[in-house]
Tab-separated table of C-alpha atoms in Angstrom:
chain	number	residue	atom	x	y	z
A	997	UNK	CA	118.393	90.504	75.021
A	998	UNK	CA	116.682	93.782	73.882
A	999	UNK	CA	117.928	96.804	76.056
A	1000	UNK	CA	115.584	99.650	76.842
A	1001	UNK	CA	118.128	101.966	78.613
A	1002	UNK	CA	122.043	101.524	78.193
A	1003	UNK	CA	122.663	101.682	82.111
A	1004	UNK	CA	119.797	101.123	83.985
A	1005	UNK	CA	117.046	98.796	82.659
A	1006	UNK	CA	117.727	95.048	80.991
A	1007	UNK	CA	114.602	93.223	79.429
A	1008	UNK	CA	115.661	89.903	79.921
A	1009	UNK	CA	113.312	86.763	79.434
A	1010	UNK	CA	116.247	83.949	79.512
A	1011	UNK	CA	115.024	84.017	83.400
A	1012	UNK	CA	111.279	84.205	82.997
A	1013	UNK	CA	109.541	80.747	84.771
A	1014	UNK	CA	107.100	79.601	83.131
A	1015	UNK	CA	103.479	81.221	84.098
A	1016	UNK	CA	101.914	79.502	87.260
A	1017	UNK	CA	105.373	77.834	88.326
A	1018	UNK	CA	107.328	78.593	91.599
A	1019	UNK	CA	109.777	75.928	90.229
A	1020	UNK	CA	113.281	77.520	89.058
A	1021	UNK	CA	113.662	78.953	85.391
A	1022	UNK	CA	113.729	76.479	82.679
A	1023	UNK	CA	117.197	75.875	81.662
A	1024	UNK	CA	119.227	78.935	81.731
A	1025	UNK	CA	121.608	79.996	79.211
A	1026	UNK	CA	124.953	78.214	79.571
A	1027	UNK	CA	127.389	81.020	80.566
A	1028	UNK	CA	124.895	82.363	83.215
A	1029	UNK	CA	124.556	79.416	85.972
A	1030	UNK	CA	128.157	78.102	86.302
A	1031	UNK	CA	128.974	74.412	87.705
A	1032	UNK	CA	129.520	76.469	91.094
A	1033	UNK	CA	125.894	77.266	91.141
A	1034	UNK	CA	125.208	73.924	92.527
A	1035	UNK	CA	127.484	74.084	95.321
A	1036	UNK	CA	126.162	77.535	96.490
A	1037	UNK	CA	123.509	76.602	99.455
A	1038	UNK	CA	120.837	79.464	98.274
A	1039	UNK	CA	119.335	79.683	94.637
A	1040	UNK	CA	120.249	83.027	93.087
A	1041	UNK	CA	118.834	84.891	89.562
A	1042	UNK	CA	121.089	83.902	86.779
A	1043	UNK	CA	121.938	87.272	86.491
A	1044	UNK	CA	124.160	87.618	89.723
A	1045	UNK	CA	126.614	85.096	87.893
A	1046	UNK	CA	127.301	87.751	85.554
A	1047	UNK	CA	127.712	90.815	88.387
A	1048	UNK	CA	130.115	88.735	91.291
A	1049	UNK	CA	132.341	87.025	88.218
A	1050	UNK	CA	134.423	89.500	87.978
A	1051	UNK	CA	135.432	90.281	91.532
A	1052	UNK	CA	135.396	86.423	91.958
A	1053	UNK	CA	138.044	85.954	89.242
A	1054	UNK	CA	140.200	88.610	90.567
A	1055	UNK	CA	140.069	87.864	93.882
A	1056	UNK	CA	141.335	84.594	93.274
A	1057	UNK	CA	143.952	86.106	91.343
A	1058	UNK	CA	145.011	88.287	94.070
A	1059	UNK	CA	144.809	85.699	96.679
A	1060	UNK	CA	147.792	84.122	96.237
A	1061	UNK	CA	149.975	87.380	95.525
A	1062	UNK	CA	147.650	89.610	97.856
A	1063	UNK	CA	146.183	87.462	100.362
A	1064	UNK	CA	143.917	89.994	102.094
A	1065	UNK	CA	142.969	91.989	98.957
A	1066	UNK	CA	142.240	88.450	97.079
A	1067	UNK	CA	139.771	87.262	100.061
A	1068	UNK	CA	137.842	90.835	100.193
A	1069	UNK	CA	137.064	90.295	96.379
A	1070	UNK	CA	136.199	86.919	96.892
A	1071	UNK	CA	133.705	88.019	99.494
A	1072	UNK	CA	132.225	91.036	97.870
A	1073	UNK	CA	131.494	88.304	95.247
A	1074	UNK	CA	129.456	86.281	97.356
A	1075	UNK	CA	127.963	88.943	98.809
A	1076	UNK	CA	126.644	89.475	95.255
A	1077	UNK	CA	125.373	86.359	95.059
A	1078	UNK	CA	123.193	86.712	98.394
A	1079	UNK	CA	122.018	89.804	97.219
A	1080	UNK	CA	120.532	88.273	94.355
A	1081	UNK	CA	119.584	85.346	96.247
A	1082	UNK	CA	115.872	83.964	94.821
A	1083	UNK	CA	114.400	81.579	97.425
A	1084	UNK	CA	110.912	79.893	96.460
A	1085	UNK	CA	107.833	81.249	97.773
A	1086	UNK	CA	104.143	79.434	98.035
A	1087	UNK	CA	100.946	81.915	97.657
A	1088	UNK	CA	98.739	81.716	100.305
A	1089	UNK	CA	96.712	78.402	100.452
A	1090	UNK	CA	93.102	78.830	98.815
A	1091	UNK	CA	91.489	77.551	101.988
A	1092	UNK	CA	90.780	81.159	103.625
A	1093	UNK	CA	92.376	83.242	100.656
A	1094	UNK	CA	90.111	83.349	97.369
A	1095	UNK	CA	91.289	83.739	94.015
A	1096	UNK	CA	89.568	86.063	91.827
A	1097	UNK	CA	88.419	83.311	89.667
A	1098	UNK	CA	86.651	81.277	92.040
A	1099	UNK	CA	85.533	84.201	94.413
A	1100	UNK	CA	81.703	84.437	95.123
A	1101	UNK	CA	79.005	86.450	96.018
A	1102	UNK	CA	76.655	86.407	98.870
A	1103	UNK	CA	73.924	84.850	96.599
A	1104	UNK	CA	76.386	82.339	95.618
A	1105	UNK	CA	77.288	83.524	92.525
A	1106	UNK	CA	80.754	84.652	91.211
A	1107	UNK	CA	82.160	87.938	91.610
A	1108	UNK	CA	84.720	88.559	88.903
A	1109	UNK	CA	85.541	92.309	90.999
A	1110	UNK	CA	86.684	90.249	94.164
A	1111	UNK	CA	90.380	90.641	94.548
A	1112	UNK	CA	92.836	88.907	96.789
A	1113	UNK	CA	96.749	90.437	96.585
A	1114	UNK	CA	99.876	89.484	97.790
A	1115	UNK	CA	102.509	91.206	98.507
A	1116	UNK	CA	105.283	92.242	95.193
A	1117	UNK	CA	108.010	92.595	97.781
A	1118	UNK	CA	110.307	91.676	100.735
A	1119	UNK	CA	110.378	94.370	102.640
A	1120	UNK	CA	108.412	97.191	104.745
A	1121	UNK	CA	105.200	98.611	103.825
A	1122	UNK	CA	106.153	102.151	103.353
A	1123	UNK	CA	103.785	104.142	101.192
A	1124	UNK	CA	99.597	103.440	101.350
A	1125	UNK	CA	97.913	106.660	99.353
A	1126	UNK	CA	94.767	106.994	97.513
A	1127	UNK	CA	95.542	108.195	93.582
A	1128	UNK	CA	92.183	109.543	92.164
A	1129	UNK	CA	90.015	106.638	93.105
A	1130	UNK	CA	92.744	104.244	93.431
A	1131	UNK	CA	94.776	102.974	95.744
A	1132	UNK	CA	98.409	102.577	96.003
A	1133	UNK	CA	100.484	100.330	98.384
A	1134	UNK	CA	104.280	100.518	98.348
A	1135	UNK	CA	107.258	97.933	99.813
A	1136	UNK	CA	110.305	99.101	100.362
A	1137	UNK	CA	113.103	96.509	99.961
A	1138	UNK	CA	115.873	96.999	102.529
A	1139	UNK	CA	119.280	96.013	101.351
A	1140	UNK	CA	118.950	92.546	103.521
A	1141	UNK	CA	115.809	91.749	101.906
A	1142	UNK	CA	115.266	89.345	98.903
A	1143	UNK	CA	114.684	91.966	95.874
A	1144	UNK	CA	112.740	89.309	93.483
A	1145	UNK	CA	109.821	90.981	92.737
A	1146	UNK	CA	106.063	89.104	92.564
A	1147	UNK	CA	102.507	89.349	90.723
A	1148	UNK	CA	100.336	90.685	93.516
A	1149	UNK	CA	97.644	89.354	91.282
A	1150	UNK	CA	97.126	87.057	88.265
A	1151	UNK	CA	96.278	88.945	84.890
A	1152	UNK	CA	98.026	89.873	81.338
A	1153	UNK	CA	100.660	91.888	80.419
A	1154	UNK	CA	99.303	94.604	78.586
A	1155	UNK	CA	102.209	96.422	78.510
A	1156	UNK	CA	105.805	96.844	80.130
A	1157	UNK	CA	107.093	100.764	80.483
A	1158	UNK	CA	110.495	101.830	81.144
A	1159	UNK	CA	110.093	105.858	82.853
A	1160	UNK	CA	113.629	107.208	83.323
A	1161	UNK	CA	114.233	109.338	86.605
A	1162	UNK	CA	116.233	110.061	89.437
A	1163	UNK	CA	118.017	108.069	92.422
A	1164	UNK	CA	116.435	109.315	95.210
A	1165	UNK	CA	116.704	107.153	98.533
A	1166	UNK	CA	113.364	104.149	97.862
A	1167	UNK	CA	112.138	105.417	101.212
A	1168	UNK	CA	111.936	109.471	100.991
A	1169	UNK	CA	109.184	111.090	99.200
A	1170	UNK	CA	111.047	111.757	96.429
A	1171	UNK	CA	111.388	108.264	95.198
A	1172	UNK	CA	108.450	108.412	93.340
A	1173	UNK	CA	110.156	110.746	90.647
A	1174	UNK	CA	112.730	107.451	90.637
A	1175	UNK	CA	114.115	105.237	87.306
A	1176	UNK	CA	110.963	102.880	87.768
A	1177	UNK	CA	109.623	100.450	85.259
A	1178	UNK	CA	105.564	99.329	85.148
A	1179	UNK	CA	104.299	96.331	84.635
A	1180	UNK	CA	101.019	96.571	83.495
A	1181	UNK	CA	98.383	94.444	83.748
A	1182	UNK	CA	95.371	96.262	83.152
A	1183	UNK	CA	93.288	96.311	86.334
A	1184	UNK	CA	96.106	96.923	88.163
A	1185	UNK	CA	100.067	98.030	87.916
A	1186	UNK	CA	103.166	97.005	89.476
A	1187	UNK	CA	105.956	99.540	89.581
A	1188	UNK	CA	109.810	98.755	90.199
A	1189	UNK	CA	111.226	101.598	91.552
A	1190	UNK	CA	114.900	101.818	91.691
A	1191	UNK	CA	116.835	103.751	94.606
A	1192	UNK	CA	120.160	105.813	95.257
A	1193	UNK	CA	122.390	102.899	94.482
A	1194	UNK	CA	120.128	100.675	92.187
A	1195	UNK	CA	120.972	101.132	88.363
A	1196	UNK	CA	119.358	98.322	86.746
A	1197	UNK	CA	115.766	96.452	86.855
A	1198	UNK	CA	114.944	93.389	84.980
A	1199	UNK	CA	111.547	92.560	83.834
A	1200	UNK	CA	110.932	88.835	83.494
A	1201	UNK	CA	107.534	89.287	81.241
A	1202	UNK	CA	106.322	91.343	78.206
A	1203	UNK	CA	103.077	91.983	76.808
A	1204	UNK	CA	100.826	89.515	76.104
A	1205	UNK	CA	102.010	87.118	79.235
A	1206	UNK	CA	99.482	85.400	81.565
A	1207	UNK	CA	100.782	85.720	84.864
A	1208	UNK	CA	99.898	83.909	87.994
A	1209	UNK	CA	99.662	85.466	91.514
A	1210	UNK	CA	103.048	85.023	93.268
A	1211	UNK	CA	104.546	83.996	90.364
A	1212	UNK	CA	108.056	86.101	89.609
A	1213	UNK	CA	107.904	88.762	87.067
A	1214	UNK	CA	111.090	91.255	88.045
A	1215	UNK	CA	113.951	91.563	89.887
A	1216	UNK	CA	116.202	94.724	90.900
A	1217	UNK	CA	119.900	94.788	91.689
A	1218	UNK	CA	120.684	96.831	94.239
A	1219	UNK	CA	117.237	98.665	94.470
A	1220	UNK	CA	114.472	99.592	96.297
A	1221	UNK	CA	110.820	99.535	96.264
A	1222	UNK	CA	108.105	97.852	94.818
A	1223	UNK	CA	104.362	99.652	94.819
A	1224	UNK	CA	100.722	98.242	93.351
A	1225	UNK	CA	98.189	100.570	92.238
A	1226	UNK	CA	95.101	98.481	92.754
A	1227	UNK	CA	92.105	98.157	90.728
A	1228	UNK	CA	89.178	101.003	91.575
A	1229	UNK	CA	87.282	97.974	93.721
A	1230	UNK	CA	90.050	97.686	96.310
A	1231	UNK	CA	89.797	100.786	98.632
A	1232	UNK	CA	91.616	101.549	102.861
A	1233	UNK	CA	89.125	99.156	104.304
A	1234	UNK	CA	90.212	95.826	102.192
A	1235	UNK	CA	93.707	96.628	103.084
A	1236	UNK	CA	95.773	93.717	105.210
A	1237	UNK	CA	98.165	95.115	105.619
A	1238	UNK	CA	99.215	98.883	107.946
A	1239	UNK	CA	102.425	101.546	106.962
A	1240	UNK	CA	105.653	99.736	108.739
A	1241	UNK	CA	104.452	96.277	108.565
A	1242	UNK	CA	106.594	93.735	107.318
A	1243	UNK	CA	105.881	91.487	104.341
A	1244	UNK	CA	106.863	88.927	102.223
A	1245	UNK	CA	106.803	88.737	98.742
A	1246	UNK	CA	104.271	86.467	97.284
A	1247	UNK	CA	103.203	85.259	100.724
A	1248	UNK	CA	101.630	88.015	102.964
A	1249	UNK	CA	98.364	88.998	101.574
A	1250	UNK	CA	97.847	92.828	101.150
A	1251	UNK	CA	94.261	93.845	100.526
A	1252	UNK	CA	91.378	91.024	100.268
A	1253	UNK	CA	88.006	91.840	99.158
């Protein structure tokens, strides 16, 4: 595991799927899915083993000296595990939604600008701003949504930046001055923003990874928001999407061109 920040950000690729797969990660490592994983009736990240063990071992310590103490550990560690909970997710079917790839002109002909995004994020569409002549489109992740985070598009890692900041609530204005980390993919970025209570955010890729559309690339315990700054081609009128809207991550298209 190499560490970029000692409290807030983990590069971690023991959960990374492989590229174009919705399927779960390829084995994980042996002291991060338990036994009990297979009784548990959602799939989680491996890494919420790690967070609910201890209040799971010490609540069921406590509950046969301290009963009531015992069972609130016990279910602060499965809340935990919901938290982190990681349910499958199918990109929108090709019939009606283009892929840059096989995207085409009026004459016919291919048009390798044509874009077609999904959404990074469970959540609320809460930020949708032009940057010089890009444009940006936020999510912000309530604390009942799933926090996996998704390729809006497919592309290469060109590079994966950690930019320290502060915890400012994911939905005030402030938030963009947040602990955030950018995956970039050259025509376009995906920043994880962190919130007030959110303190660490996993990257599942690094530089030089082809990455599918949908496919997952990040998760963030306890955090917040997830924006795209799209490529110069995708401007207001391709948007799918309006400020408030609910989305879901890897499944609701945001901009189509």
């Amino acid at each position: 595991m190499r560490r970029v920040s000692r409290s807030t950000v983990t590069f971690d690729r023991s959960t990374t799927p492989q590229a174009g797969s919705d399927a779960p990660p390829s084995e994980p490592r042996s002291d991060a899915r338990p036994p009990l994983a297979r009784l548990l009736p959602f799939p989680v990240v491996d890494d919420a083993w790690r967070l609910a063990r201890p209040p799971a071992l010490l609540g069921a310590a406590l509950l046969v000296f301290v009963p009531p103490a015992g069972a609130i550990l016990l279910a602060l560690a499965l809340g935990v595990l919901w938290f982190h909970r990681d349910p499958p997710r199918s990109p929108p079917d090709p019939d009606g939604v283009t892929e840059p790839s096989e995207a085409t002109d009026s004459n016919g002909s291919r048009d390798p600008d044509a874009v077609t995004a999904v959404s990074p994020a469970d959540g609320t569409v809460s930020v949708v701003r032009e940057e010089g002549d890009r444009l940006r489109v936020g999510v912000f992740m309530n604390v009942t949504d799933v926090h996996v985070n998704r390729a809006p598009l497919s592309g290469t890692v060109e590079a994966v930046r950690h930019r320290p900041g502060a915890y400012k609530p994911a939905f005030s204005k402030d938030s963009d001055r947040n602990e955030q980390v950018v995956i970039d993919c050259g025509d376009y970025e995906l920043f994880c923003i962190a919130g007030w209570f959110a303190r660490r955010i996993h990257p599942h890729v690094s530089v030089g990874d082809e990455i599918d559309r949908g496919q997952r690339v990040a998760h963030v315990s306890f955090g917040s928001r997830a924006d795209v700054l799209f490529p110069p081609s995708v401007d207001r009128s391709d948007l799918c999407v309006r400020e408030g809207e609910t989305v879901r991550a890897g499944e609701t298209v945001l901009a189509r061109t």
